[in-house]
Amino acid sequence: QALEEQYSPSRWSPRLGSDTVIQAHTAATAAGTRRARASTQTALHVPYGDGDGEKLDIYLPPDPAGTFPVLLYIHGGYWQCLSKEESGFAAPPLVSQGVALVAVGYDTAPRGHMDTMVLQVRRSVVFLVKRFPATRGVYLCGHSAGAHLAAMVLSTDWTEYGVVPDIKGAVLVSGVYDLEPIMHTYVNDALNMSREVACRNSPLLCVPPAAPAGCEVLLAVAQHDSPEFRRQSQEYGQALRAAGWSVSMLDLAGVDHFDIVEKLSEDSYVLTQV
């Protein structure tokens, strides 16, 4: 019961009730994505694989013929809800600075298995490297379950994929990096993970021994994230540092698990600026 409480982010928000805060989050990110699509040059529903869920939305900077950094945004939703349709809200401030934002879709549970989701997100990175061979680096940004998937991208052995992406940074927001506790909560009802699946897909347990050259990782947590979410970020950050990665932590006051990322639609928000 204590784990259920700790891994129910909506119970920790002082702004709204637990059901209301999730509805508000979906509404805010969907509305932000609609605004981004209306104001930005886009390529929507671009397939990066053969599966129905394997599609990307690309938000391009004003000069798409030039070279630009690419930020891959991986949505949260506890691996079982949300989609790329609510994942473009952060595009306008980034696009205005010459950054392309790519919102990645993946097969959420129960249709998607944890192994499948991790593989899909890795393959989306490979697709982007081939689509934009002259980028000024790939950056990852993931929220909650999306931060877990972004961290799993960092742990990839790229020799299996035939490309080595130039990953220059990762912004991991309010993520889960050890899946073992999740197995004992309601979240696993849809995921149906075995201990073996949870272990091999826990970024904390598969930190690469060497960081890519020049890659920086930022771990962000909200003041009103639960103690367990905050602990997970601390421990993953320590594990990365111990392996020689460049890691910084950002503890954001006055936000909860949801508006910590919603505010990426605002130019002046500290996380947008970073």
Coordinates of C-alpha atoms in Angstrom, one line a residue:
Q1 CA 0.0 0.0 0.0
A2 CA 2.9 2.4 0.7
L3 CA 4.4 1.6 -2.7
E4 CA 1.0 2.3 -4.3
E5 CA 0.9 5.7 -2.7
Q6 CA 4.5 6.5 -3.6
Y7 CA 4.0 5.5 -7.3
S8 CA 0.8 7.4 -7.7
P9 CA 2.1 10.8 -8.8
S10 CA -1.4 12.4 -8.9
R11 CA -1.8 11.9 -5.2
W12 CA 1.1 14.3 -4.5
S13 CA -0.2 17.3 -6.3
P14 CA -1.3 20.2 -4.0
R15 CA -3.0 21.9 -7.0
L16 CA -5.8 19.5 -7.9
G17 CA -7.4 16.2 -6.9
S18 CA -5.8 13.0 -8.2
D19 CA -8.2 12.4 -11.0
T20 CA -8.5 16.1 -11.9
V21 CA -4.7 16.7 -12.2
I22 CA -4.4 13.9 -14.8
Q23 CA -7.3 15.2 -16.8
A24 CA -5.8 18.7 -16.6
H25 CA -2.4 17.4 -17.7
T26 CA -3.9 15.7 -20.8
A27 CA -5.9 18.7 -21.7
A28 CA -3.0 21.1 -21.3
T29 CA -0.5 19.1 -23.3
A30 CA -3.1 18.3 -26.0
A31 CA -4.0 22.0 -26.3
G32 CA -0.3 23.0 -26.4
T33 CA 0.3 20.5 -29.2
R34 CA -2.6 21.8 -31.2
R35 CA -1.1 25.3 -30.9
A36 CA 2.3 24.1 -31.9
R37 CA 1.0 22.3 -35.0
A38 CA -0.9 25.5 -36.0
S39 CA 2.2 27.7 -35.7
T40 CA 5.1 25.5 -36.8
Q41 CA 6.3 23.8 -40.0
T42 CA 5.6 20.1 -39.3
A43 CA 5.9 16.7 -40.8
L44 CA 3.3 14.6 -38.9
H45 CA 2.7 10.9 -38.6
V46 CA 6.1 10.0 -40.2
P47 CA 6.6 6.2 -39.9
Y48 CA 9.9 5.1 -38.4
G49 CA 8.9 1.4 -38.5
D50 CA 6.1 -0.9 -39.8
G51 CA 3.9 -0.9 -36.7
D52 CA 0.8 1.3 -36.3
G53 CA 2.3 3.0 -33.3
E54 CA 5.7 3.6 -34.8
K55 CA 5.3 7.2 -36.0
L56 CA 6.9 10.5 -35.3
D57 CA 5.7 14.1 -35.4
I58 CA 8.5 16.5 -36.5
Y59 CA 8.4 20.2 -35.7
L60 CA 10.9 22.0 -37.8
P61 CA 12.8 25.2 -37.2
P62 CA 12.4 28.2 -39.5
D63 CA 15.4 27.2 -41.7
P64 CA 14.9 23.5 -42.2
A65 CA 17.5 23.4 -44.9
G66 CA 20.3 24.2 -42.5
T67 CA 21.8 22.1 -39.7
F68 CA 20.1 22.1 -36.4
P69 CA 19.9 20.2 -33.1
V70 CA 17.2 17.6 -32.8
L71 CA 15.3 17.1 -29.5
L72 CA 13.5 13.8 -29.3
Y73 CA 10.5 14.1 -26.8
I74 CA 9.3 10.9 -25.2
H75 CA 5.9 11.1 -23.5
G76 CA 5.0 9.7 -20.1
G77 CA 1.7 8.1 -19.1
Y78 CA 3.1 5.1 -17.1
W79 CA 3.8 3.3 -20.4
Q80 CA 0.0 2.8 -20.9
C81 CA -1.6 6.1 -21.9
L82 CA -0.9 9.4 -23.6
S83 CA 0.6 9.5 -27.1
K84 CA 2.5 11.8 -29.6
E85 CA -0.8 13.6 -30.1
E86 CA -0.1 15.3 -26.7
S87 CA 3.7 15.6 -27.1
G88 CA 4.3 18.6 -29.3
F89 CA 3.5 21.3 -26.7
A90 CA 7.2 22.1 -26.0
A91 CA 7.9 22.8 -29.7
P92 CA 7.3 26.6 -30.1
P93 CA 10.0 27.9 -27.7
L94 CA 12.6 25.4 -29.1
V95 CA 11.7 25.9 -32.8
S96 CA 12.1 29.6 -32.3
Q97 CA 15.7 29.0 -31.2
G98 CA 16.4 26.8 -34.2
V99 CA 15.9 23.4 -32.6
A100 CA 13.7 20.7 -34.2
L101 CA 11.4 18.9 -31.8
V102 CA 10.4 15.3 -32.6
A103 CA 7.6 13.7 -30.7
V104 CA 7.9 9.9 -30.7
G105 CA 5.0 7.5 -30.7
Y106 CA 5.3 4.0 -29.3
D107 CA 3.0 1.1 -28.5
T108 CA 1.7 1.6 -25.0
A109 CA 0.6 -1.3 -22.8
P110 CA -1.2 -3.6 -22.9
R111 CA -0.5 -3.7 -26.6
G112 CA 3.1 -2.8 -26.2
H113 CA 5.4 -4.9 -24.0
M114 CA 8.2 -3.2 -22.0
D115 CA 10.9 -4.7 -24.3
T116 CA 8.9 -3.5 -27.3
M117 CA 8.6 0.1 -26.2
V118 CA 12.4 0.3 -25.4
L119 CA 13.2 -1.2 -28.8
Q120 CA 10.8 1.2 -30.6
V121 CA 12.3 4.3 -29.0
R122 CA 15.8 3.1 -29.8
R123 CA 14.8 2.5 -33.4
S124 CA 13.2 6.0 -33.6
V125 CA 16.6 7.4 -32.8
V126 CA 18.3 5.4 -35.5
F127 CA 15.6 6.6 -38.0
L128 CA 16.2 10.2 -37.0
V129 CA 20.0 9.9 -37.5
K130 CA 19.4 8.6 -41.0
R131 CA 16.7 11.2 -41.8
F132 CA 18.8 14.1 -40.5
P133 CA 22.4 13.1 -41.2
A134 CA 23.7 16.7 -40.7
T135 CA 22.2 17.5 -37.3
R136 CA 24.0 19.4 -34.7
G137 CA 23.5 16.6 -32.2
V138 CA 20.6 14.6 -30.8
Y139 CA 19.1 15.5 -27.5
L140 CA 16.6 13.4 -25.5
C141 CA 13.8 14.7 -23.3
G142 CA 11.5 12.3 -21.5
H143 CA 8.9 12.8 -18.8
S144 CA 8.0 10.2 -16.2
A145 CA 7.8 6.8 -18.1
G146 CA 9.3 8.7 -21.0
A147 CA 12.3 9.6 -18.9
H148 CA 12.7 5.9 -18.3
L149 CA 12.7 5.2 -22.0
A150 CA 15.1 8.0 -22.7
A151 CA 17.5 6.6 -20.1
M152 CA 17.2 3.2 -21.8
V153 CA 18.3 4.9 -25.0
L154 CA 21.4 6.1 -23.1
S155 CA 22.1 2.5 -22.2
T156 CA 21.9 1.2 -25.8
D157 CA 24.7 -0.8 -27.4
W158 CA 24.6 0.9 -30.8
T159 CA 26.8 -1.7 -32.5
E160 CA 23.6 -3.8 -33.0
Y161 CA 22.0 -0.9 -35.0
G162 CA 24.8 0.0 -37.4
V163 CA 24.8 3.7 -36.4
V164 CA 26.2 5.6 -33.4
P165 CA 23.9 8.6 -32.8
D166 CA 25.6 11.8 -31.7
I167 CA 23.7 12.1 -28.4
K168 CA 24.8 15.3 -26.8
G169 CA 22.4 15.5 -23.9
A170 CA 19.4 14.1 -22.1
V171 CA 16.8 16.0 -20.0
L172 CA 15.1 13.4 -17.8
V173 CA 12.1 14.8 -16.0
S174 CA 10.6 13.0 -13.0
G175 CA 11.5 9.6 -14.2
V176 CA 11.6 6.0 -13.0
Y177 CA 14.9 4.3 -13.4
D178 CA 14.5 1.1 -11.3
L179 CA 11.4 -0.9 -12.4
E180 CA 11.5 -3.4 -9.5
P181 CA 9.2 -1.4 -7.2
I182 CA 6.7 -0.9 -10.1
M183 CA 6.2 -4.6 -10.2
H184 CA 4.4 -4.4 -6.8
T185 CA 1.9 -1.7 -7.8
Y186 CA -1.2 -1.3 -9.9
V187 CA 1.0 0.0 -12.7
N188 CA 2.1 -3.6 -13.5
D189 CA -1.5 -4.7 -14.0
A190 CA -1.2 -3.4 -17.6
L191 CA 2.5 -4.0 -18.0
N192 CA 2.6 -7.5 -16.7
M193 CA 6.4 -7.4 -16.2
S194 CA 8.3 -10.4 -14.8
R195 CA 11.3 -9.7 -12.6
E196 CA 13.5 -10.6 -15.5
V197 CA 11.8 -8.0 -17.8
A198 CA 12.0 -5.4 -15.0
C199 CA 15.7 -6.0 -14.4
R200 CA 16.8 -5.8 -18.0
N201 CA 14.8 -2.6 -18.6
S202 CA 16.0 -0.8 -15.5
P203 CA 18.4 2.0 -16.5
L204 CA 19.8 1.9 -13.0
L205 CA 21.0 -1.6 -13.6
C206 CA 22.4 -1.1 -17.1
V207 CA 24.5 2.1 -16.9
P208 CA 27.0 2.1 -19.7
P209 CA 30.6 2.0 -18.4
A210 CA 31.5 5.1 -20.5
A211 CA 29.5 8.2 -21.5
P212 CA 29.4 9.4 -25.1
A213 CA 31.9 12.2 -25.6
G214 CA 30.4 15.5 -24.6
C215 CA 27.1 14.1 -23.5
E216 CA 25.4 15.8 -20.5
V217 CA 22.6 14.4 -18.5
L218 CA 20.2 16.6 -16.6
L219 CA 17.9 15.0 -14.0
A220 CA 15.0 17.2 -13.0
V221 CA 12.5 16.5 -10.2
A222 CA 9.5 18.5 -8.9
Q223 CA 9.1 19.7 -5.4
H224 CA 5.8 17.8 -5.2
D225 CA 7.1 14.6 -6.7
S226 CA 6.8 11.7 -4.2
P227 CA 9.9 10.8 -2.1
E228 CA 10.2 7.6 -4.2
F229 CA 10.3 9.5 -7.5
R230 CA 12.9 11.9 -6.0
R231 CA 15.0 9.0 -4.6
Q232 CA 15.0 7.3 -8.0
S233 CA 16.4 10.4 -9.7
Q234 CA 19.1 10.8 -7.1
E235 CA 20.2 7.2 -7.3
Y236 CA 20.3 7.1 -11.0
G237 CA 22.2 10.3 -11.1
Q238 CA 24.7 8.8 -8.6
A239 CA 25.1 5.7 -10.7
L240 CA 25.8 7.7 -13.9
R241 CA 28.3 9.9 -12.1
A242 CA 30.1 6.8 -10.7
A243 CA 30.5 5.6 -14.3
G244 CA 32.0 8.9 -15.4
W245 CA 29.0 10.6 -16.9
S246 CA 28.5 14.3 -16.7
V247 CA 25.3 14.7 -14.6
S248 CA 23.5 17.7 -13.1
M249 CA 20.4 17.7 -10.9
L250 CA 17.6 20.3 -11.0
D251 CA 15.1 20.4 -8.1
L252 CA 12.2 22.6 -9.3
A253 CA 10.2 24.5 -6.6
G254 CA 6.5 25.1 -6.8
V255 CA 5.7 22.4 -9.4
D256 CA 4.3 18.8 -9.3
H257 CA 4.8 15.7 -11.4
F258 CA 2.6 17.2 -14.2
D259 CA 3.2 20.9 -14.5
I260 CA 7.0 20.4 -14.3
V261 CA 6.8 19.3 -17.9
E262 CA 3.7 21.2 -19.1
K263 CA 5.5 24.5 -18.5
L264 CA 8.0 23.6 -21.3
S265 CA 5.6 25.4 -23.5
E266 CA 6.7 28.7 -21.8
D267 CA 9.8 30.5 -23.1
S268 CA 10.7 31.9 -19.6
Y269 CA 10.3 28.6 -17.7
V270 CA 13.6 27.6 -16.1
L271 CA 13.6 24.1 -17.6
T272 CA 12.9 25.5 -21.1
Q273 CA 15.8 27.9 -20.7
V274 CA 18.2 25.1 -19.6

